[in-house]
PDB file of C-alpha atoms in Angstrom:
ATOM      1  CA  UNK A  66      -7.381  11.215  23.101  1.00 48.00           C
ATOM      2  CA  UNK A  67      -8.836   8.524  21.003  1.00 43.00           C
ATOM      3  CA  UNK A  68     -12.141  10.455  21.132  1.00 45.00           C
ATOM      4  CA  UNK A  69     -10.361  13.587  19.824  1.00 46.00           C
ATOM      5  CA  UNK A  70      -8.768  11.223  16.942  1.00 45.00           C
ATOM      6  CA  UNK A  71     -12.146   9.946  15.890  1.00 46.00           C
ATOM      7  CA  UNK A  72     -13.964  13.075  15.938  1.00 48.00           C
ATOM      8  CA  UNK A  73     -11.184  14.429  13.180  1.00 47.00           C
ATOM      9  CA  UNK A  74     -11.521  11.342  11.404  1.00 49.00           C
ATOM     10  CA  UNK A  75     -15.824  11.812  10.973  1.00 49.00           C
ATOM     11  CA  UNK A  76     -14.948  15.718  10.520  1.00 51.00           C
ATOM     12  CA  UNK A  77     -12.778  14.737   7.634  1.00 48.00           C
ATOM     13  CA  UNK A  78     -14.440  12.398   6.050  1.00 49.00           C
ATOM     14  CA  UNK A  79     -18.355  14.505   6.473  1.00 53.00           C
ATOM     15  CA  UNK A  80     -16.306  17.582   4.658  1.00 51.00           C
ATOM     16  CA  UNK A  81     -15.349  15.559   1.776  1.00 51.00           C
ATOM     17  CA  UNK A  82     -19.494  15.669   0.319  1.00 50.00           C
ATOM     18  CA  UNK A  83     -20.335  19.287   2.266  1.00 49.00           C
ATOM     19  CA  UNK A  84     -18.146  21.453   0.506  1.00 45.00           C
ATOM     20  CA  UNK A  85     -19.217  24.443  -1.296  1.00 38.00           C
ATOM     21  CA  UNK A  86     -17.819  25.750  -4.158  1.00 39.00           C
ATOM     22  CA  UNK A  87     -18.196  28.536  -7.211  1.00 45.00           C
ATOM     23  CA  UNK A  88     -19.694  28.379 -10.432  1.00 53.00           C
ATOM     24  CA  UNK A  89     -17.057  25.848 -11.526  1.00 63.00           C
ATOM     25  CA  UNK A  90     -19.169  22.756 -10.446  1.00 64.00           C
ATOM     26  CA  UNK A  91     -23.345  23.169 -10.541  1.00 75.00           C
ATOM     27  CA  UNK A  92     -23.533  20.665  -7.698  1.00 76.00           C
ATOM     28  CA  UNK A  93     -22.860  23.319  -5.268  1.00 67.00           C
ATOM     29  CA  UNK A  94     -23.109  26.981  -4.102  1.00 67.00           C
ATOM     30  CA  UNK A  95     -20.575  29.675  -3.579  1.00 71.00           C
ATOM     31  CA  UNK A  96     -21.389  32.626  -2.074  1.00 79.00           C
ATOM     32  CA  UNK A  97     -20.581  34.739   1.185  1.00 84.00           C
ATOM     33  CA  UNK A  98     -22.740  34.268   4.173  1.00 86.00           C
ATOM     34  CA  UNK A  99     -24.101  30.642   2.772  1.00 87.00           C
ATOM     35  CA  UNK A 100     -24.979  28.476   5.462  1.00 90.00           C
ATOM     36  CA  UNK A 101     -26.047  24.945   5.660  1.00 91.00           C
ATOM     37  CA  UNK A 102     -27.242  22.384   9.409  1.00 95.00           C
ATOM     38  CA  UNK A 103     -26.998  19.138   9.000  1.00 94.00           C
ATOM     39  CA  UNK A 104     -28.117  16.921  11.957  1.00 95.00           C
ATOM     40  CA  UNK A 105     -26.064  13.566  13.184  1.00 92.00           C
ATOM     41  CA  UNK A 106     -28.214  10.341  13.964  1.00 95.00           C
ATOM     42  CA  UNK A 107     -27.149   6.689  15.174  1.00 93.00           C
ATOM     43  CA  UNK A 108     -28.680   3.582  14.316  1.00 93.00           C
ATOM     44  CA  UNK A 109     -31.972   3.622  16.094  1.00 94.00           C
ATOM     45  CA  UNK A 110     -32.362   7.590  14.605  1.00 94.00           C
ATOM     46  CA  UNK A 111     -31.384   8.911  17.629  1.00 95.00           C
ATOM     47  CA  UNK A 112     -30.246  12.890  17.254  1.00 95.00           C
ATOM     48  CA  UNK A 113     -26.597  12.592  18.193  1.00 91.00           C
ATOM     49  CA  UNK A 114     -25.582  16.175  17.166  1.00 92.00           C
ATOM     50  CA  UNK A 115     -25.404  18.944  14.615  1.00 93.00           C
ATOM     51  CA  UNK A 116     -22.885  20.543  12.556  1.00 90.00           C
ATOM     52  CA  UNK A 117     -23.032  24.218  11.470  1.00 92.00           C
ATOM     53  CA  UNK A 118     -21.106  25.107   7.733  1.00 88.00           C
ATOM     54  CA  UNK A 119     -20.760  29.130   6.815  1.00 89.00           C
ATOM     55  CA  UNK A 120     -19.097  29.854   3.840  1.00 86.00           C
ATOM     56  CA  UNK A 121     -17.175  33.216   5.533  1.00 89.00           C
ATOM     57  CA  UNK A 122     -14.780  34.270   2.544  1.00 87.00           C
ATOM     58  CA  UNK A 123     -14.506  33.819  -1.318  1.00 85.00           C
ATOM     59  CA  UNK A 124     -11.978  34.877  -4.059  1.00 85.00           C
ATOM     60  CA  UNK A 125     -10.648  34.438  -7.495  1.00 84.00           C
ATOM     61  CA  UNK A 126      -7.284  33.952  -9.056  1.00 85.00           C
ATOM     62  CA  UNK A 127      -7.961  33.113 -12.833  1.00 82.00           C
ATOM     63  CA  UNK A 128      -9.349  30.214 -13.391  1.00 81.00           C
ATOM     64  CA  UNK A 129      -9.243  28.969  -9.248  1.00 81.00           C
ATOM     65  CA  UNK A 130     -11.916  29.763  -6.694  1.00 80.00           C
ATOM     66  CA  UNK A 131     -10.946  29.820  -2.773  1.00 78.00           C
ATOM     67  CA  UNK A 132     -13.056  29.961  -0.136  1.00 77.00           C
ATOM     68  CA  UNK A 133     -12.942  28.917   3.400  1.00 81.00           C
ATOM     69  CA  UNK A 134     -15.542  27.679   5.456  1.00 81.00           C
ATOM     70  CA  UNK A 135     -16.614  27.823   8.984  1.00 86.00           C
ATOM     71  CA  UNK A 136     -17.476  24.584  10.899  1.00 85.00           C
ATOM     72  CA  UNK A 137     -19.268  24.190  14.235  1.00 89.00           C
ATOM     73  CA  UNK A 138     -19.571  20.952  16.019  1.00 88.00           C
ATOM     74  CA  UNK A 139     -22.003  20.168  18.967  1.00 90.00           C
ATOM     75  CA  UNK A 140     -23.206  17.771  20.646  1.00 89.00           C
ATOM     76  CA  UNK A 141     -27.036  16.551  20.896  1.00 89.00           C
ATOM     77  CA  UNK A 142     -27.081  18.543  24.213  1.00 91.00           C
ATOM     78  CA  UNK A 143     -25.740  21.778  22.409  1.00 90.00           C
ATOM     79  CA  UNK A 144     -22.504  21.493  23.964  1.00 90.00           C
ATOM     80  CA  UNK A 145     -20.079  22.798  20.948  1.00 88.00           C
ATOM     81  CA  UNK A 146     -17.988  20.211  20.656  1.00 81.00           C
ATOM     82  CA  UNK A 147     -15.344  21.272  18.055  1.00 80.00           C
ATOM     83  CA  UNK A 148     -15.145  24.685  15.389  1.00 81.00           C
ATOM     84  CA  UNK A 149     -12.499  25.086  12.649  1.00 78.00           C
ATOM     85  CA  UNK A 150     -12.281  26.714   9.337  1.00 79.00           C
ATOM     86  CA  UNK A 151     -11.824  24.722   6.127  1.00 73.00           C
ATOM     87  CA  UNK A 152      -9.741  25.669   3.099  1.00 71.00           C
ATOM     88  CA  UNK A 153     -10.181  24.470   0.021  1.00 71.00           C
ATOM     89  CA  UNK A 154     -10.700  25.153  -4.392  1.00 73.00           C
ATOM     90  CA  UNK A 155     -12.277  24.620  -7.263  1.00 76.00           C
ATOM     91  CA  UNK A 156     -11.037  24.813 -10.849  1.00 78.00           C
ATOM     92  CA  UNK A 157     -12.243  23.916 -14.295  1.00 76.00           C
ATOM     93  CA  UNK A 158     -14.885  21.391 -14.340  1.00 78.00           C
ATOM     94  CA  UNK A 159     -14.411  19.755 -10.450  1.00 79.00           C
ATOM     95  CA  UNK A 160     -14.057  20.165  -7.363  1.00 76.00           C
ATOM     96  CA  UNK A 161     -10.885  19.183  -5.486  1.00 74.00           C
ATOM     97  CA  UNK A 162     -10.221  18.843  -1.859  1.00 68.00           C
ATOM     98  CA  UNK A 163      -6.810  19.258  -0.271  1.00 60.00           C
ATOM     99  CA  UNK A 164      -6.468  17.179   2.573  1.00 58.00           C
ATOM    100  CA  UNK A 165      -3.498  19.457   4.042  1.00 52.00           C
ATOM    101  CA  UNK A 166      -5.630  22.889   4.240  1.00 46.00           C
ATOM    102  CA  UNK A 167      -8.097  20.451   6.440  1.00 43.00           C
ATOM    103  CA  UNK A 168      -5.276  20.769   9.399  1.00 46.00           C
ATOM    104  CA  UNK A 169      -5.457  24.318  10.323  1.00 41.00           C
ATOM    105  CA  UNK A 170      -3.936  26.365  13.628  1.00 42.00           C
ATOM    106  CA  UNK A 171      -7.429  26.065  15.494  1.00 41.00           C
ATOM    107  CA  UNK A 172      -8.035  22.234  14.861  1.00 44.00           C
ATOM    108  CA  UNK A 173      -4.716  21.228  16.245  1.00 45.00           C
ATOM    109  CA  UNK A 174      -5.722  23.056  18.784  1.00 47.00           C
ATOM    110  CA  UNK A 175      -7.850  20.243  19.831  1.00 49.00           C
ATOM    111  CA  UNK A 176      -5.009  17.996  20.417  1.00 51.00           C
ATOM    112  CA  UNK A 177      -3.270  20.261  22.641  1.00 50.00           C
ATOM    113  CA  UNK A 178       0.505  18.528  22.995  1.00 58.00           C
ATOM    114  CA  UNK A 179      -0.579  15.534  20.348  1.00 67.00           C
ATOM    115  CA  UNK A 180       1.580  16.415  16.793  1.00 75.00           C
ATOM    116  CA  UNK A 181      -1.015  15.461  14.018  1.00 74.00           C
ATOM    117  CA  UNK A 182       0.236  15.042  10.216  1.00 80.00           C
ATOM    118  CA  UNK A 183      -2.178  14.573   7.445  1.00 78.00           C
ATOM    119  CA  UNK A 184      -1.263  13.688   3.775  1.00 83.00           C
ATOM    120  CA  UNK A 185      -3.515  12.244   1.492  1.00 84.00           C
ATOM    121  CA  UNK A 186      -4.733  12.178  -2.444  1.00 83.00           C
ATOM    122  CA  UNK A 187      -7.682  14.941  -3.371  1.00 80.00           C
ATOM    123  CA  UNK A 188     -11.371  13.540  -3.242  1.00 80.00           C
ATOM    124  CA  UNK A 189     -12.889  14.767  -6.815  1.00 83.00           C
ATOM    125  CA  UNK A 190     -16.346  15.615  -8.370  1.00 83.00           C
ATOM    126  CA  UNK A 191     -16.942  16.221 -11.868  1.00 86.00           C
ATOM    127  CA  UNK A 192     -19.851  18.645 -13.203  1.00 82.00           C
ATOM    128  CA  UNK A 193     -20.865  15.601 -15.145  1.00 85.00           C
ATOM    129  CA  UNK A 194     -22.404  13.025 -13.201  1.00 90.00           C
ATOM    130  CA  UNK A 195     -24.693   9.673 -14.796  1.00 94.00           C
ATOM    131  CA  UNK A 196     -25.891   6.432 -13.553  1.00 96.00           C
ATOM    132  CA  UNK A 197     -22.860   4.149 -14.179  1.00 96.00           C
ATOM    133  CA  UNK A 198     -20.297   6.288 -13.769  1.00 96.00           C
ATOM    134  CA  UNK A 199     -16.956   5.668 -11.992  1.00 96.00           C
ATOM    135  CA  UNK A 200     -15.241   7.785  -9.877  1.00 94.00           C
ATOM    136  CA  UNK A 201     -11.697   8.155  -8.901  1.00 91.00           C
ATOM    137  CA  UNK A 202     -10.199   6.928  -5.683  1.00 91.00           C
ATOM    138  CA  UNK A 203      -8.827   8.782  -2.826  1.00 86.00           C
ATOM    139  CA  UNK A 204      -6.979   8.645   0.654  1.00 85.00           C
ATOM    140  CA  UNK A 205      -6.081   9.997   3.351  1.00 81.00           C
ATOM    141  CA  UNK A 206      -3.381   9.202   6.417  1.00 82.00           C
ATOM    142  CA  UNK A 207      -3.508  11.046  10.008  1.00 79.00           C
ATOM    143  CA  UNK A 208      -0.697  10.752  12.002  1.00 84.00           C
ATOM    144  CA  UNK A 209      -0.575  11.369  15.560  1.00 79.00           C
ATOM    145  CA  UNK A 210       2.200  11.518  17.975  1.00 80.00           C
ATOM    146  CA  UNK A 211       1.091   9.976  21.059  1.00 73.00           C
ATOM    147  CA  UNK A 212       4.365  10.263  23.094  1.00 74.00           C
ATOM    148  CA  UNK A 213       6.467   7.519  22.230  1.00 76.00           C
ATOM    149  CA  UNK A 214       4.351   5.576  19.808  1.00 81.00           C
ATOM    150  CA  UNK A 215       2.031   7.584  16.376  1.00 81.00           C
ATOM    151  CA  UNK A 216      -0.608   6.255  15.990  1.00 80.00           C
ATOM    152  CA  UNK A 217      -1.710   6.001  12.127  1.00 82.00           C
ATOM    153  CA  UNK A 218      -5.255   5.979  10.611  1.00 79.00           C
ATOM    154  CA  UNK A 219      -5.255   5.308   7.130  1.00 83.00           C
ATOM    155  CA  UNK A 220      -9.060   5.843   5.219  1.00 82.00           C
ATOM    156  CA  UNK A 221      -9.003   5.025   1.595  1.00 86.00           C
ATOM    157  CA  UNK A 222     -12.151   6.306  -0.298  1.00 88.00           C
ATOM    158  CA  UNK A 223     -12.948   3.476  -2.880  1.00 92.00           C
ATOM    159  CA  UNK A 224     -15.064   2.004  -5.347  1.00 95.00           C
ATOM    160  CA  UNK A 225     -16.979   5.352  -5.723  1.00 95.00           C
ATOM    161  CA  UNK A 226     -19.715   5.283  -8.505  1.00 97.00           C
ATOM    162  CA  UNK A 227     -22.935   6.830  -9.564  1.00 97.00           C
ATOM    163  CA  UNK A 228     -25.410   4.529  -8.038  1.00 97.00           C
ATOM    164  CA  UNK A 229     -28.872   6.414  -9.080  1.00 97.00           C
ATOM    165  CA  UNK A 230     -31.056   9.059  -9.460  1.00 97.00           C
ATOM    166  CA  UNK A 231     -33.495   9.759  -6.190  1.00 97.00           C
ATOM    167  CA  UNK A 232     -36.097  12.291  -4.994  1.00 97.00           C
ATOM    168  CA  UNK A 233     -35.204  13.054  -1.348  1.00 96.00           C
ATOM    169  CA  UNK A 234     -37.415  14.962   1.284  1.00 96.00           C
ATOM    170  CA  UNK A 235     -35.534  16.591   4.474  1.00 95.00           C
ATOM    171  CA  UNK A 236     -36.740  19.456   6.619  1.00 94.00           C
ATOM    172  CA  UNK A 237     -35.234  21.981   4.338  1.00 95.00           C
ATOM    173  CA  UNK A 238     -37.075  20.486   1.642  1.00 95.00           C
ATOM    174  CA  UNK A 239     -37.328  18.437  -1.186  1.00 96.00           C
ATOM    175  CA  UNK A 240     -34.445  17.661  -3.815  1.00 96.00           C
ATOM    176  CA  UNK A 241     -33.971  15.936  -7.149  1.00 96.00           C
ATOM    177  CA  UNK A 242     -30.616  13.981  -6.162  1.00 96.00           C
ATOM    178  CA  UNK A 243     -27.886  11.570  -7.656  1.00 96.00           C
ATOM    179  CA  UNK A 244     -26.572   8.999  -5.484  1.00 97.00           C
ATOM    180  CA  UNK A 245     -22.808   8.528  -5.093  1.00 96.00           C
ATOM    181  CA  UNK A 246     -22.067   5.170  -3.671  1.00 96.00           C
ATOM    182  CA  UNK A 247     -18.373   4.546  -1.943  1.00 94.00           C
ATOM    183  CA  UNK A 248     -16.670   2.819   0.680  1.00 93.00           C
ATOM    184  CA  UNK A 249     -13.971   3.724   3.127  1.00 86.00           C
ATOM    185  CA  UNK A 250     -11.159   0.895   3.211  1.00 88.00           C
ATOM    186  CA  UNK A 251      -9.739   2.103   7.095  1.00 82.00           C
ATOM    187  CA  UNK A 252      -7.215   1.160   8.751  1.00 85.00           C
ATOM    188  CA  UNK A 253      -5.655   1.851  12.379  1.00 79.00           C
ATOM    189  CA  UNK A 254      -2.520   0.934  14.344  1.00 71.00           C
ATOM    190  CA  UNK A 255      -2.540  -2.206  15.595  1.00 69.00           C
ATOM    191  CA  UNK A 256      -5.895  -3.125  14.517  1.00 73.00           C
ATOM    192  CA  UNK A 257      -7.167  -4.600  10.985  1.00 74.00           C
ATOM    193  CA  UNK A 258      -8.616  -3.629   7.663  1.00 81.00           C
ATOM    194  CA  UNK A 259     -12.507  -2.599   7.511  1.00 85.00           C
ATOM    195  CA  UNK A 260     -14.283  -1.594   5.001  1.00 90.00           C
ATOM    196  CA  UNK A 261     -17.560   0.844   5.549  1.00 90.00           C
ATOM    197  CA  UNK A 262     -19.751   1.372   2.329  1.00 94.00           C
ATOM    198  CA  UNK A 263     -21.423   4.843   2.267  1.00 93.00           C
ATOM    199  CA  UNK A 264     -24.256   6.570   0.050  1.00 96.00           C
ATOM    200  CA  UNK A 265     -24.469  10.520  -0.827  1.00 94.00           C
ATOM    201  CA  UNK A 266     -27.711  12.132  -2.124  1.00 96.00           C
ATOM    202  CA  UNK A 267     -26.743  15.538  -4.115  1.00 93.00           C
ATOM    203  CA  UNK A 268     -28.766  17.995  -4.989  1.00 93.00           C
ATOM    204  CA  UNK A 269     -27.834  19.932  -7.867  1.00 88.00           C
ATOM    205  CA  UNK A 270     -27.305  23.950  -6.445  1.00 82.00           C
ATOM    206  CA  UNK A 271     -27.284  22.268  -3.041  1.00 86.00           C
ATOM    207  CA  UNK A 272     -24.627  19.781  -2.459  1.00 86.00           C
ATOM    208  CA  UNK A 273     -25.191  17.027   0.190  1.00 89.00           C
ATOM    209  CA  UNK A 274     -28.640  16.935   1.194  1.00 94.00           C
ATOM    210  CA  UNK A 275     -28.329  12.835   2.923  1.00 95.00           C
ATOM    211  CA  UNK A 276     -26.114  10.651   4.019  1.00 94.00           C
ATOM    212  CA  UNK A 277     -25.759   7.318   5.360  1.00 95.00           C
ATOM    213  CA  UNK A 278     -23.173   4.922   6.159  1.00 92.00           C
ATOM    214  CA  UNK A 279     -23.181   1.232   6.779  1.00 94.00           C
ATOM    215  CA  UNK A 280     -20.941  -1.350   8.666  1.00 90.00           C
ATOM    216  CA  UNK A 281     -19.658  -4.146   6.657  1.00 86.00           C
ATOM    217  CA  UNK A 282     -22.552  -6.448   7.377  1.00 89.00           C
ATOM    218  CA  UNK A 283     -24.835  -3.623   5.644  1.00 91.00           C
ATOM    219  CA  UNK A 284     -26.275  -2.510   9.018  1.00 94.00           C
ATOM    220  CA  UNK A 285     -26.783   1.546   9.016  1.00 95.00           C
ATOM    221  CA  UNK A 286     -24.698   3.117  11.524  1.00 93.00           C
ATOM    222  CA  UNK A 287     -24.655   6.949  11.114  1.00 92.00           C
ATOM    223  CA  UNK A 288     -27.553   9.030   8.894  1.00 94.00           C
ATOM    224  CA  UNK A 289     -27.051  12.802   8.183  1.00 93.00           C
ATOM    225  CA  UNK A 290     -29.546  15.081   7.000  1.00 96.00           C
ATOM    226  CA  UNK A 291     -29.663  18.451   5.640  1.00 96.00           C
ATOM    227  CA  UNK A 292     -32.310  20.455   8.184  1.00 96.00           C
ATOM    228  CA  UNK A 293     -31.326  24.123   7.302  1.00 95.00           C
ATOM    229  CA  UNK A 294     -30.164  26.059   4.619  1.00 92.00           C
ATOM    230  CA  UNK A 295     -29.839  29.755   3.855  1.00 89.00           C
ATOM    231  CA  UNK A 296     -28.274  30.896   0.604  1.00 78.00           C
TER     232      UNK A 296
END
């Protein structure tokens, strides 16, 4: 069960900088049949698995765009480990996530009997991004009832700025990128406060093309990388 929890807690947390979304924000791509791989690695840049993002269906009320996307999970054997489809919209000049839509019928799925709540404050991203810039905050609380006991998990995205600009090379390519440095503040039952500082390369027309988070000594931990795109 505590497996299950942490795998919602990465697949929250990787969706907040792989979004797509419409001509509303340059920093990423909208369209039908859009797919990107990304590929998992540990510390020692070991392949630990690869996620799968389709964008399956887009529309347009006024000034919002809605999509969902498709997410597929699996394991470094090829085992698929977890799928789900994302909601989410963009409006104006920036993207906003809404934690709830992240908690569909085919996620809690995965927890079988275990009642999961989610609540949290939208993770934004203006078009306008330059070296200095700050960044609001954001959070996010799962709730799970374990029979008898919930267990909490509380991950507050903070201190996000615009670290730098950075040429990046991956196996889908190369990219001109800005860096957006943050750290997740989390917190679990019974267990203390830790706080894991993260970097995102984006690539304008792309979204996130690296990723790579730290533990609070500044060891790397987890890398992603973008592998495979089709647009």
């Amino acid at each position: 069960m505590y497996r299950k929890l942490g795998l919602l807690t990465i697949c929250l947390f990787s969706f907040q900088m792989i979004i797509a979304q419409s001509a509303c924000s340059k920093y990423y791509p909208l369209e039908e049949g859009a797919s990107f791989q990304y590929a998992n690695y540990n510390s020692k840049g070991k392949l630990e698995g690869k996620v799968d993002y389709t964008v399956t269906e887009v529309s347009n009320s006024g000034d919002i765009t809605s999509a969902t996307m498709n997410m597929k999970y699996q394991d470094h054997k090829g085992k698929e480990i977890m799928a789900s489809d994302y909601g989410f919209s963009c409006e104006g000049e920036v993207v906003r996530i809404d934690f709830q839509s992240l908690m569909n019928q085919q996620m809690m799925q995965q927890f079988a009997a275990v009642e999961v709540e989610v609540t949290g404050t939208d993770i934004e991203l203006p078009n306008d991004l330059s070296v200095g810039q700050e960044l609001a905050d954001a959070s996010v609380n799962v709730a799970a009832d374990m029979g008898g006991m919930t267990m909490n998990i509380n991950v507050e995205t903070i201190n996000r700025k615009v670290e730098k600009m950075e040429k990046v090379s991956t196996p889908a390519g190369d990219f001109d990128c800005v860096v957006i440095y943050s750290e997740n503040k989390t917190k679990m039952s019974m267990m203390g406060n830790k706080i894991f500082p993260s970097r995102v390369w984006l690539a304008e027309g792309i979204g996130m093309v690296k990723q790579e988070s730290f533990n609070q000594k500044g060891k790397l931990m987890t890398s992603t990388m973008l592998t495979q795109l089709s647009k």
